[in-house]
PDB file of C-alpha atoms in Angstrom:
ATOM      1  CA  MET A   1       3.476   1.696 -12.318  1.00  0.00           C
ATOM      2  CA  SER A   2       3.691   2.506  -8.612  1.00  0.00           C
ATOM      3  CA  LYS A   3       3.863   6.155  -7.651  1.00  0.00           C
ATOM      4  CA  LEU A   4       3.615   8.518  -4.719  1.00  0.00           C
ATOM      5  CA  ILE A   5       0.445  10.604  -4.710  1.00  0.00           C
ATOM      6  CA  THR A   6       0.078  13.750  -2.619  1.00  0.00           C
ATOM      7  CA  LEU A   7      -3.413  14.181  -1.222  1.00  0.00           C
ATOM      8  CA  PRO A   8      -5.119  17.549  -0.975  1.00  0.00           C
ATOM      9  CA  LYS A   9      -4.232  19.187   2.337  1.00  0.00           C
ATOM     10  CA  ILE A  10      -6.619  21.665   3.897  1.00  0.00           C
ATOM     11  CA  GLU A  11      -4.664  23.585   6.509  1.00  0.00           C
ATOM     12  CA  ASP A  12      -6.458  24.962   9.540  1.00  0.00           C
ATOM     13  CA  PRO A  13      -5.164  26.207  12.903  1.00  0.00           C
ATOM     14  CA  ARG A  14      -7.427  23.591  14.523  1.00  0.00           C
ATOM     15  CA  GLY A  15      -5.708  20.781  12.605  1.00  0.00           C
ATOM     16  CA  ASN A  16      -5.126  19.767   9.005  1.00  0.00           C
ATOM     17  CA  LEU A  17      -7.446  17.634   6.893  1.00  0.00           C
ATOM     18  CA  SER A  18      -6.713  15.460   3.870  1.00  0.00           C
ATOM     19  CA  VAL A  19      -9.290  13.653   1.789  1.00  0.00           C
ATOM     20  CA  ILE A  20      -9.486  10.766  -0.685  1.00  0.00           C
ATOM     21  CA  GLN A  21     -12.431  11.189  -3.048  1.00  0.00           C
ATOM     22  CA  GLY A  22     -13.393  11.129  -6.705  1.00  0.00           C
ATOM     23  CA  ASN A  23     -10.277  10.923  -8.838  1.00  0.00           C
ATOM     24  CA  THR A  24      -7.748  11.431  -6.012  1.00  0.00           C
ATOM     25  CA  ILE A  25      -6.540   7.857  -6.607  1.00  0.00           C
ATOM     26  CA  PRO A  26      -6.761   5.834  -9.854  1.00  0.00           C
ATOM     27  CA  PHE A  27      -9.449   3.342  -8.762  1.00  0.00           C
ATOM     28  CA  LYS A  28     -12.845   3.059  -7.094  1.00  0.00           C
ATOM     29  CA  ILE A  29     -12.614   2.283  -3.367  1.00  0.00           C
ATOM     30  CA  ASN A  30     -14.184  -1.005  -2.252  1.00  0.00           C
ATOM     31  CA  ARG A  31     -12.310  -1.733   0.974  1.00  0.00           C
ATOM     32  CA  VAL A  32     -10.362   0.148   3.614  1.00  0.00           C
ATOM     33  CA  TYR A  33      -8.281  -1.456   6.369  1.00  0.00           C
ATOM     34  CA  PHE A  34      -5.462  -0.421   8.657  1.00  0.00           C
ATOM     35  CA  LEU A  35      -2.486  -1.932  10.449  1.00  0.00           C
ATOM     36  CA  TYR A  36      -1.487  -0.793  13.928  1.00  0.00           C
ATOM     37  CA  ASP A  37       0.344  -2.074  17.003  1.00  0.00           C
ATOM     38  CA  VAL A  38       2.895  -3.710  14.686  1.00  0.00           C
ATOM     39  CA  PRO A  39       5.642  -5.125  16.946  1.00  0.00           C
ATOM     40  CA  SER A  40       9.198  -3.857  16.558  1.00  0.00           C
ATOM     41  CA  GLY A  41      10.986  -5.743  13.782  1.00  0.00           C
ATOM     42  CA  ALA A  42       7.791  -7.267  12.369  1.00  0.00           C
ATOM     43  CA  GLU A  43       7.065  -7.223   8.656  1.00  0.00           C
ATOM     44  CA  ARG A  44       3.694  -7.193   6.924  1.00  0.00           C
ATOM     45  CA  GLY A  45       2.640  -7.806   3.346  1.00  0.00           C
ATOM     46  CA  GLY A  46       4.782 -10.410   1.629  1.00  0.00           C
ATOM     47  CA  HIS A  47       2.376 -10.925  -1.259  1.00  0.00           C
ATOM     48  CA  ALA A  48       1.125  -9.625  -4.596  1.00  0.00           C
ATOM     49  CA  HIS A  49      -2.362  -9.213  -6.034  1.00  0.00           C
ATOM     50  CA  LYS A  50      -3.496 -10.348  -9.467  1.00  0.00           C
ATOM     51  CA  ASN A  51      -6.391  -7.875  -9.714  1.00  0.00           C
ATOM     52  CA  GLN A  52      -6.443  -5.637  -6.653  1.00  0.00           C
ATOM     53  CA  GLN A  53      -4.927  -2.144  -6.598  1.00  0.00           C
ATOM     54  CA  GLU A  54      -3.978  -0.449  -3.335  1.00  0.00           C
ATOM     55  CA  PHE A  55      -3.137   2.972  -1.957  1.00  0.00           C
ATOM     56  CA  ILE A  56      -1.005   2.870   1.217  1.00  0.00           C
ATOM     57  CA  ILE A  57      -0.689   5.787   3.656  1.00  0.00           C
ATOM     58  CA  ALA A  58       1.317   6.277   6.854  1.00  0.00           C
ATOM     59  CA  VAL A  59      -1.483   7.988   8.780  1.00  0.00           C
ATOM     60  CA  SER A  60       0.757   8.146  11.848  1.00  0.00           C
ATOM     61  CA  GLY A  61       4.446   7.386  12.275  1.00  0.00           C
ATOM     62  CA  SER A  62       6.449   5.870   9.463  1.00  0.00           C
ATOM     63  CA  PHE A  63       7.367   2.638   7.701  1.00  0.00           C
ATOM     64  CA  GLU A  64       8.956   1.389   4.489  1.00  0.00           C
ATOM     65  CA  VAL A  65       7.172  -0.231   1.574  1.00  0.00           C
ATOM     66  CA  VAL A  66       9.326  -2.450  -0.628  1.00  0.00           C
ATOM     67  CA  LEU A  67       7.839  -3.020  -4.086  1.00  0.00           C
ATOM     68  CA  HIS A  68       9.022  -5.484  -6.716  1.00  0.00           C
ATOM     69  CA  ASN A  69       7.572  -5.574 -10.239  1.00  0.00           C
ATOM     70  CA  GLY A  70       9.306  -8.782 -11.295  1.00  0.00           C
ATOM     71  CA  SER A  71      12.452  -7.117 -12.590  1.00  0.00           C
ATOM     72  CA  GLU A  72      13.346  -4.366 -10.127  1.00  0.00           C
ATOM     73  CA  GLU A  73      12.859  -3.468  -6.488  1.00  0.00           C
ATOM     74  CA  LYS A  74      12.111  -0.024  -5.116  1.00  0.00           C
ATOM     75  CA  VAL A  75      11.867   1.110  -1.479  1.00  0.00           C
ATOM     76  CA  TYR A  76       9.520   3.915  -0.406  1.00  0.00           C
ATOM     77  CA  HIS A  77       9.668   5.572   3.027  1.00  0.00           C
ATOM     78  CA  LEU A  78       6.170   6.687   3.991  1.00  0.00           C
ATOM     79  CA  PHE A  79       5.852   9.239   6.781  1.00  0.00           C
ATOM     80  CA  LYS A  80       3.406  11.955   5.648  1.00  0.00           C
ATOM     81  CA  PRO A  81      -0.336  11.536   6.332  1.00  0.00           C
ATOM     82  CA  ASN A  82      -1.147  13.497   3.166  1.00  0.00           C
ATOM     83  CA  GLU A  83       0.990  11.337   0.865  1.00  0.00           C
ATOM     84  CA  GLY A  84       0.361   7.756  -0.164  1.00  0.00           C
ATOM     85  CA  LEU A  85       1.783   5.084  -2.398  1.00  0.00           C
ATOM     86  CA  TYR A  86      -0.232   3.703  -5.297  1.00  0.00           C
ATOM     87  CA  VAL A  87       0.457  -0.018  -5.772  1.00  0.00           C
ATOM     88  CA  PRO A  88      -0.833  -1.466  -9.073  1.00  0.00           C
ATOM     89  CA  ILE A  89      -1.714  -5.085  -9.769  1.00  0.00           C
ATOM     90  CA  ASN A  90       1.051  -7.668 -10.161  1.00  0.00           C
ATOM     91  CA  THR A  91       3.357  -5.918  -7.707  1.00  0.00           C
ATOM     92  CA  TRP A  92       5.016  -7.725  -4.802  1.00  0.00           C
ATOM     93  CA  ARG A  93       4.915  -5.681  -1.589  1.00  0.00           C
ATOM     94  CA  GLU A  94       6.527  -5.905   1.819  1.00  0.00           C
ATOM     95  CA  LEU A  95       6.075  -3.436   4.679  1.00  0.00           C
ATOM     96  CA  ARG A  96       8.844  -3.098   7.256  1.00  0.00           C
ATOM     97  CA  ASN A  97      10.606  -0.805   9.738  1.00  0.00           C
ATOM     98  CA  PHE A  98       7.437   0.408  11.428  1.00  0.00           C
ATOM     99  CA  SER A  99       8.049   3.219  13.906  1.00  0.00           C
ATOM    100  CA  SER A 100       6.481   2.985  17.350  1.00  0.00           C
ATOM    101  CA  GLY A 101       2.810   3.920  17.215  1.00  0.00           C
ATOM    102  CA  SER A 102       2.616   3.920  13.440  1.00  0.00           C
ATOM    103  CA  VAL A 103      -0.681   3.385  11.649  1.00  0.00           C
ATOM    104  CA  CYS A 104      -0.793   2.117   8.057  1.00  0.00           C
ATOM    105  CA  LEU A 105      -4.019   2.813   6.168  1.00  0.00           C
ATOM    106  CA  VAL A 106      -4.696   0.757   3.034  1.00  0.00           C
ATOM    107  CA  VAL A 107      -7.373   1.744   0.533  1.00  0.00           C
ATOM    108  CA  SER A 108      -8.185  -1.085  -1.861  1.00  0.00           C
ATOM    109  CA  SER A 109      -9.970  -1.493  -5.180  1.00  0.00           C
ATOM    110  CA  ASP A 110     -11.550  -4.820  -4.194  1.00  0.00           C
ATOM    111  CA  GLU A 111     -12.991  -6.693  -1.275  1.00  0.00           C
ATOM    112  CA  PHE A 112     -10.906  -9.494   0.245  1.00  0.00           C
ATOM    113  CA  ASP A 113     -10.533 -12.504  -2.073  1.00  0.00           C
ATOM    114  CA  GLU A 114      -7.931 -15.120  -1.162  1.00  0.00           C
ATOM    115  CA  THR A 115      -7.721 -16.313  -4.794  1.00  0.00           C
ATOM    116  CA  ASP A 116      -6.373 -12.879  -5.778  1.00  0.00           C
ATOM    117  CA  TYR A 117      -3.275 -13.292  -3.585  1.00  0.00           C
ATOM    118  CA  ILE A 118       0.127 -14.649  -4.608  1.00  0.00           C
ATOM    119  CA  ARG A 119       1.883 -15.413  -1.319  1.00  0.00           C
ATOM    120  CA  ASP A 120       5.170 -16.915  -2.513  1.00  0.00           C
ATOM    121  CA  PHE A 121       7.756 -14.727  -4.265  1.00  0.00           C
ATOM    122  CA  ASN A 122       8.883 -17.490  -6.652  1.00  0.00           C
ATOM    123  CA  ASP A 123       5.246 -18.154  -7.594  1.00  0.00           C
ATOM    124  CA  PHE A 124       4.897 -14.407  -8.231  1.00  0.00           C
ATOM    125  CA  ILE A 125       7.897 -14.375 -10.595  1.00  0.00           C
ATOM    126  CA  ASN A 126       6.545 -17.443 -12.434  1.00  0.00           C
ATOM    127  CA  TYR A 127       3.068 -15.865 -12.645  1.00  0.00           C
ATOM    128  CA  LEU A 128       4.517 -12.835 -14.458  1.00  0.00           C
ATOM    129  CA  LYS A 129       6.196 -14.999 -17.144  1.00  0.00           C
TER     130      LYS A 129
END
């Protein structure tokens, strides 16, 4: 089940710090990537993973993450750098409405593997049956 997870926040007059370590998220980290310079109106994602789990954070700016589990859709608005969205396996995701200058950080349970992707929504629904 997807869920918002608040990261530890260490406040300091010189600037705040948040960390992902140990059991902060429900999987071992094997890959980290980020999206930036997303043009106005562009959408990212548009796929599901069979085995890979992800944790998505709006490090800067904001954007929406639309998740679909095969029976219902839920929209999350990410805008806090110390809060992220856990996305389990077999969950369709779309990212949209990126604010200017936003940065999306994705922490993943697995390295890139094209065979893990389902890139067509109808194929995703059929895969879940």
